[in-house]
């Protein structure tokens, strides 16, 4: 480790022996931190070096300017040493943290036999080491995520929320996402329109004063709405692909590609078994291509195989078809979620055991699990 109080000297020394990370204060003599960051980022020798800005200046402009100059992260002073060390390590390693806040489907449950996996409906987050946040769906699990974000007292939350579809278990806890009511936070909401009804109209309809006493007009944060279709997009500097799924209404699956890692969030989705009059080999091939070689496949597995025959055309999948999909796609890790509300912890365990057995029979390398609420997976 080396330090320098001269930005001009740093420009000469740093490229000679490129470090893993450079910490830059904004307020420096000679060149200010933003200009130093810009010049360092332009050097090919430092392409793999993480440039991190630090400042006691809490203004959004400083964070935005740091990103524009090529900074990989921004830390606000004063710094708490243990947290700073932990987050800096994540940033240098470029680690993504995937958090599970709700893994149930249809409606939340509260029963003593379902405590381990939890009873909240769909919500999964992806935290980037530079502080950005992606959230997939706003089921009741988003309330726990909201509580954690507010407890952390983050000065500015910069988040993108991706809605798979506007069924209640995927949107009805959005009004309880507290950062929406705080000036200075920013939230971009993406999702599929339904016919002539935009994502903004769909979300505001459940908050029109009759169904919920607070309307979207009372959001104090900077909130934007974006209608998506099947395609490929660049959102918040990340590559996002979408695919229409087999479920009533327009429902999108999402794929996030970050460097050499990827994550797929595919719910709600019905995979019909071969032999069914509804089975489409073309759709399955398209879905497999969408999830090909993903590091983490998070997908709808609402039913055990024995339950599915009574639930055909409900818009959800069973274990054997989910395993077939994951193995065909060569997914490295398979996460089962959107569990039926009638299933207790033992029933979810049984689905995992069945999936493991099927994967072993195929000789595949996919690792399967059913994440519990508040669990995390690092990518």
XYZ file of C-alpha atoms in Angstrom:
379
model
C 0.000 0.000 0.000
C 1.212 3.511 -0.842
C -0.164 7.004 -0.329
C 0.402 10.384 -1.902
C -0.703 13.921 -1.067
C 0.170 15.087 -4.577
C -2.237 14.294 -7.406
C 0.420 15.159 -9.984
C 2.839 12.720 -8.377
C 0.087 10.092 -8.245
C -0.399 10.377 -12.008
C 3.231 9.414 -12.486
C 3.544 6.689 -9.845
C 0.254 4.769 -10.126
C 0.532 3.619 -13.791
C 4.108 2.404 -13.209
C 2.869 -0.286 -10.785
C -0.898 -0.646 -11.303
C -2.610 -1.458 -7.985
C -5.876 -3.336 -7.436
C -7.537 -0.175 -6.146
C -6.942 3.572 -5.891
C -8.739 5.627 -3.211
C -9.183 9.253 -4.296
C -10.402 12.163 -2.188
C -12.370 14.777 -4.106
C -10.788 17.765 -2.355
C -7.100 17.609 -3.245
C -4.471 20.230 -4.114
C -3.267 20.547 -7.713
C -5.788 18.330 -9.553
C -9.102 17.742 -7.788
C -10.222 14.169 -7.281
C -12.659 14.119 -10.200
C -10.016 15.249 -12.674
C -7.480 12.797 -11.264
C -10.018 9.997 -11.627
C -10.740 10.984 -15.235
C -7.073 10.948 -16.185
C -6.380 7.649 -14.440
C -9.398 5.991 -16.044
C -8.142 7.006 -19.500
C -4.904 5.034 -18.985
C -4.996 1.551 -20.587
C -2.589 0.234 -17.936
C -5.258 0.880 -15.278
C -8.192 -0.771 -17.063
C -8.446 -3.445 -14.342
C -7.834 -1.075 -11.419
C -10.803 -0.020 -9.299
C -10.998 3.751 -8.812
C -12.917 4.742 -5.681
C -13.886 8.268 -4.717
C -14.205 9.406 -1.089
C -15.630 12.627 0.288
C -17.556 14.223 3.140
C -19.574 16.037 0.470
C -22.925 14.222 0.432
C -24.345 15.913 -2.659
C -25.838 13.810 -5.450
C -23.832 15.885 -7.931
C -20.554 14.531 -6.508
C -21.645 10.902 -6.885
C -22.969 11.508 -10.387
C -19.798 13.341 -11.391
C -17.648 10.529 -9.973
C -19.474 7.967 -12.128
C -19.098 10.182 -15.185
C -15.341 10.409 -14.563
C -15.044 6.618 -14.437
C -15.151 5.897 -10.704
C -16.139 2.376 -9.718
C -17.442 3.411 -6.312
C -18.059 6.267 -3.912
C -17.695 6.284 -0.116
C -19.035 9.079 2.017
C -17.022 10.210 5.032
C -16.893 9.676 7.933
C -16.147 6.000 7.349
C -16.955 3.179 9.754
C -13.818 1.038 9.499
C -15.320 -2.465 9.544
C -18.066 -1.639 7.055
C -15.654 0.283 4.833
C -13.238 -2.657 4.707
C -16.059 -5.098 3.934
C -17.586 -2.990 1.157
C -14.208 -2.107 -0.349
C -13.338 -5.812 -0.523
C -16.633 -6.455 -2.336
C -15.951 -3.631 -4.752
C -12.438 -4.795 -5.610
C -13.699 -8.356 -6.111
C -16.701 -6.947 -8.045
C -18.994 -9.193 -6.010
C -22.733 -9.100 -6.629
C -24.921 -9.890 -3.624
C -28.279 -11.516 -4.424
C -30.767 -11.194 -1.569
C -34.018 -13.141 -1.178
C -36.773 -11.219 0.644
C -39.855 -13.167 -0.435
C -39.984 -16.620 -2.041
C -43.696 -17.498 -1.853
C -46.265 -17.158 -4.603
C -49.912 -16.121 -4.843
C -50.358 -14.788 -1.290
C -48.256 -14.439 1.860
C -48.627 -17.001 4.641
C -47.944 -17.035 8.367
C -47.833 -20.547 9.828
C -45.604 -22.299 12.340
C -44.804 -25.019 9.796
C -43.494 -22.498 7.250
C -41.124 -20.359 9.311
C -37.845 -21.620 7.845
C -38.455 -20.599 4.221
C -40.665 -17.679 5.184
C -44.097 -16.560 4.077
C -43.547 -13.378 2.033
C -44.253 -13.140 -1.676
C -41.787 -12.485 -4.477
C -38.924 -10.040 -4.029
C -35.252 -10.552 -4.937
C -32.528 -7.899 -4.843
C -29.132 -7.576 -6.517
C -26.680 -5.239 -4.779
C -23.742 -3.960 -6.825
C -20.477 -3.122 -5.076
C -20.740 0.526 -6.148
C -24.018 0.932 -4.257
C -26.488 0.489 -7.104
C -29.477 -1.737 -6.413
C -31.689 -3.846 -8.669
C -34.934 -5.273 -7.263
C -37.041 -7.926 -8.953
C -40.738 -7.735 -8.041
C -42.519 -5.967 -5.208
C -44.355 -8.697 -3.349
C -44.607 -8.487 0.432
C -40.907 -9.317 0.748
C -40.028 -5.792 -0.377
C -41.087 -4.485 3.053
C -38.162 -6.303 4.733
C -35.788 -4.961 2.074
C -37.182 -1.475 2.690
C -36.614 -1.801 6.434
C -32.981 -2.802 5.909
C -32.291 0.033 3.487
C -33.803 2.629 5.799
C -31.957 1.255 8.837
C -28.660 1.606 6.936
C -29.356 5.348 6.597
C -28.013 5.444 3.051
C -27.897 9.077 1.950
C -29.028 8.261 -1.577
C -30.589 5.064 -2.897
C -30.226 4.578 -6.641
C -32.411 1.605 -7.560
C -34.109 -0.059 -10.515
C -37.229 -2.127 -9.857
C -38.131 -4.791 -12.420
C -41.731 -6.003 -12.267
C -42.372 -9.373 -13.897
C -46.125 -8.726 -14.202
C -48.797 -6.832 -12.278
C -50.498 -9.679 -10.423
C -51.023 -8.780 -6.775
C -48.287 -10.973 -5.320
C -45.722 -9.087 -7.417
C -46.804 -5.474 -6.879
C -49.057 -5.056 -3.860
C -46.331 -4.194 -1.323
C -44.808 -1.432 -3.446
C -46.594 1.251 -1.349
C -44.635 -0.017 1.678
C -41.232 0.617 0.070
C -40.241 3.531 2.297
C -37.481 5.028 0.064
C -40.271 6.121 -2.288
C -41.301 8.752 0.250
C -37.827 10.234 0.852
C -36.525 13.208 -1.099
C -33.197 12.463 -2.777
C -33.693 8.763 -3.510
C -34.104 7.627 -7.110
C -36.154 4.661 -8.341
C -36.722 3.634 -11.952
C -39.555 1.128 -12.352
C -39.584 -1.217 -15.358
C -42.152 -3.762 -16.443
C -44.511 -4.931 -19.182
C -47.538 -2.892 -20.179
C -50.833 -4.769 -20.380
C -52.514 -3.811 -23.622
C -53.098 -0.062 -23.519
C -52.341 0.182 -19.772
C -48.831 1.392 -19.007
C -46.743 0.258 -16.044
C -47.366 3.595 -14.367
C -51.123 3.215 -14.797
C -51.069 -0.350 -13.500
C -49.148 0.544 -10.353
C -51.021 3.762 -9.650
C -54.377 1.972 -10.020
C -53.775 0.033 -6.807
C -52.984 3.327 -5.061
C -55.877 5.434 -6.321
C -57.174 6.347 -2.891
C -59.928 3.709 -2.857
C -57.705 0.640 -2.478
C -54.865 2.406 -0.668
C -54.957 5.820 1.031
C -51.679 7.093 -0.458
C -51.352 7.808 -4.172
C -48.258 7.755 -6.364
C -48.452 11.560 -6.497
C -47.216 11.558 -2.911
C -43.922 9.839 -3.716
C -41.157 12.270 -2.723
C -38.348 10.345 -4.405
C -37.430 10.776 -8.069
C -39.565 7.986 -9.581
C -39.731 7.121 -13.279
C -41.743 4.463 -15.113
C -40.671 2.504 -18.172
C -42.659 0.001 -20.247
C -40.623 -2.976 -21.443
C -41.224 -5.631 -24.060
C -39.247 -8.699 -25.054
C -35.805 -7.550 -26.116
C -32.373 -6.379 -24.996
C -31.674 -3.153 -23.119
C -28.923 -1.235 -21.355
C -30.276 -0.157 -17.976
C -28.144 1.570 -15.332
C -25.005 0.575 -17.257
C -26.003 -3.114 -17.180
C -27.104 -5.432 -19.972
C -30.686 -6.609 -19.425
C -32.524 -9.103 -21.615
C -36.229 -9.831 -21.312
C -38.444 -12.677 -22.500
C -42.200 -13.120 -22.475
C -43.196 -16.085 -20.298
C -46.125 -18.511 -20.376
C -48.455 -16.971 -17.801
C -51.766 -15.080 -18.020
C -51.155 -11.551 -19.314
C -47.818 -10.080 -20.307
C -45.175 -11.503 -17.961
C -41.451 -10.934 -18.423
C -38.453 -12.980 -17.384
C -35.226 -11.024 -16.853
C -31.587 -11.835 -17.523
C -28.820 -9.669 -16.076
C -25.338 -9.995 -17.581
C -22.619 -8.324 -15.510
C -19.126 -8.888 -16.879
C -18.593 -12.637 -17.005
C -21.498 -13.417 -14.644
C -25.223 -13.689 -15.206
C -28.477 -14.111 -13.350
C -31.908 -15.087 -14.648
C -35.164 -14.280 -12.856
C -37.896 -16.348 -14.474
C -41.255 -16.221 -12.708
C -44.180 -16.751 -13.218
C -43.924 -19.406 -15.909
C -45.670 -22.653 -16.877
C -43.572 -25.408 -18.422
C -45.924 -27.981 -19.905
C -44.582 -31.547 -19.919
C -43.929 -33.361 -23.221
C -47.091 -35.112 -24.279
C -49.280 -32.241 -23.163
C -51.327 -30.661 -25.935
C -50.015 -27.316 -24.653
C -46.317 -28.272 -24.788
C -44.269 -26.146 -27.193
C -40.747 -27.378 -28.066
C -40.101 -24.019 -29.742
C -40.929 -22.068 -26.594
C -38.776 -24.373 -24.452
C -35.847 -23.971 -26.846
C -36.244 -20.177 -26.739
C -36.341 -20.234 -22.928
C -33.283 -22.489 -22.730
C -31.358 -20.132 -25.018
C -32.421 -17.211 -22.821
C -30.952 -18.846 -19.693
C -27.999 -20.555 -21.392
C -24.955 -20.995 -19.083
C -26.330 -18.620 -16.464
C -24.624 -18.624 -13.079
C -27.900 -18.319 -11.183
C -31.345 -19.353 -12.388
C -34.112 -18.162 -10.051
C -37.346 -19.667 -11.257
C -40.949 -20.589 -10.589
C -41.319 -24.073 -9.082
C -44.724 -23.812 -7.455
C -45.669 -27.490 -7.460
C -44.441 -30.968 -6.817
C -44.924 -33.344 -9.747
C -47.814 -35.043 -7.962
C -49.631 -31.705 -7.527
C -49.312 -30.421 -11.070
C -51.994 -32.542 -12.867
C -54.692 -30.776 -10.810
C -53.193 -27.355 -11.610
C -52.620 -27.397 -15.359
C -53.025 -23.921 -16.883
C -52.574 -22.174 -13.528
C -49.468 -20.531 -15.008
C -46.836 -22.259 -12.825
C -44.365 -25.139 -13.113
C -43.527 -28.399 -11.362
C -40.191 -29.840 -10.264
C -39.411 -32.227 -13.125
C -39.992 -29.620 -15.849
C -37.979 -26.988 -13.986
C -35.041 -29.401 -13.645
C -35.276 -30.270 -17.341
C -35.174 -26.563 -18.210
C -32.217 -25.831 -15.892
C -30.157 -28.787 -17.104
C -30.808 -28.056 -20.769
C -29.672 -24.470 -20.128
C -26.587 -25.686 -18.230
C -27.435 -23.367 -15.330
C -24.719 -23.528 -12.694
C -27.131 -22.966 -9.810
C -30.895 -23.407 -9.682
C -33.002 -21.566 -7.092
C -36.564 -22.790 -6.629
C -39.110 -20.165 -5.566
C -42.714 -18.987 -5.892
C -43.832 -21.836 -3.639
C -47.538 -22.561 -3.434
C -49.082 -21.056 -0.269
C -50.468 -24.475 0.763
C -46.932 -25.910 0.975
C -45.138 -25.999 4.325
C -41.378 -26.210 4.862
C -41.441 -30.015 4.546
C -43.133 -29.762 1.149
C -40.489 -27.311 -0.087
C -37.774 -29.644 1.231
C -39.384 -32.470 -0.746
C -39.223 -30.420 -3.951
C -35.518 -29.739 -3.402
C -34.822 -33.435 -2.731
C -36.739 -34.449 -5.850
C -34.859 -31.878 -7.928
C -31.492 -33.114 -6.600
C -32.386 -36.697 -7.465
C -33.429 -35.764 -11.006
C -30.239 -33.757 -11.555
C -28.132 -36.689 -10.351
C -29.988 -39.046 -12.691
C -29.051 -36.818 -15.617
C -25.423 -36.547 -14.498
C -25.694 -32.757 -14.641
C -23.528 -30.326 -12.684
C -26.350 -27.951 -11.692
C -26.591 -27.236 -7.965
C -30.130 -26.773 -6.627
C -31.499 -25.002 -3.557
C -34.612 -23.272 -2.282
C -33.457 -19.963 -0.770
C -34.905 -18.894 2.548
C -36.031 -15.367 3.308
C -33.145 -12.984 4.066
C -30.583 -15.429 2.688
C -27.913 -14.212 0.275
C -25.928 -15.663 -2.607
C -22.758 -14.006 -3.871
C -21.818 -13.952 -7.543
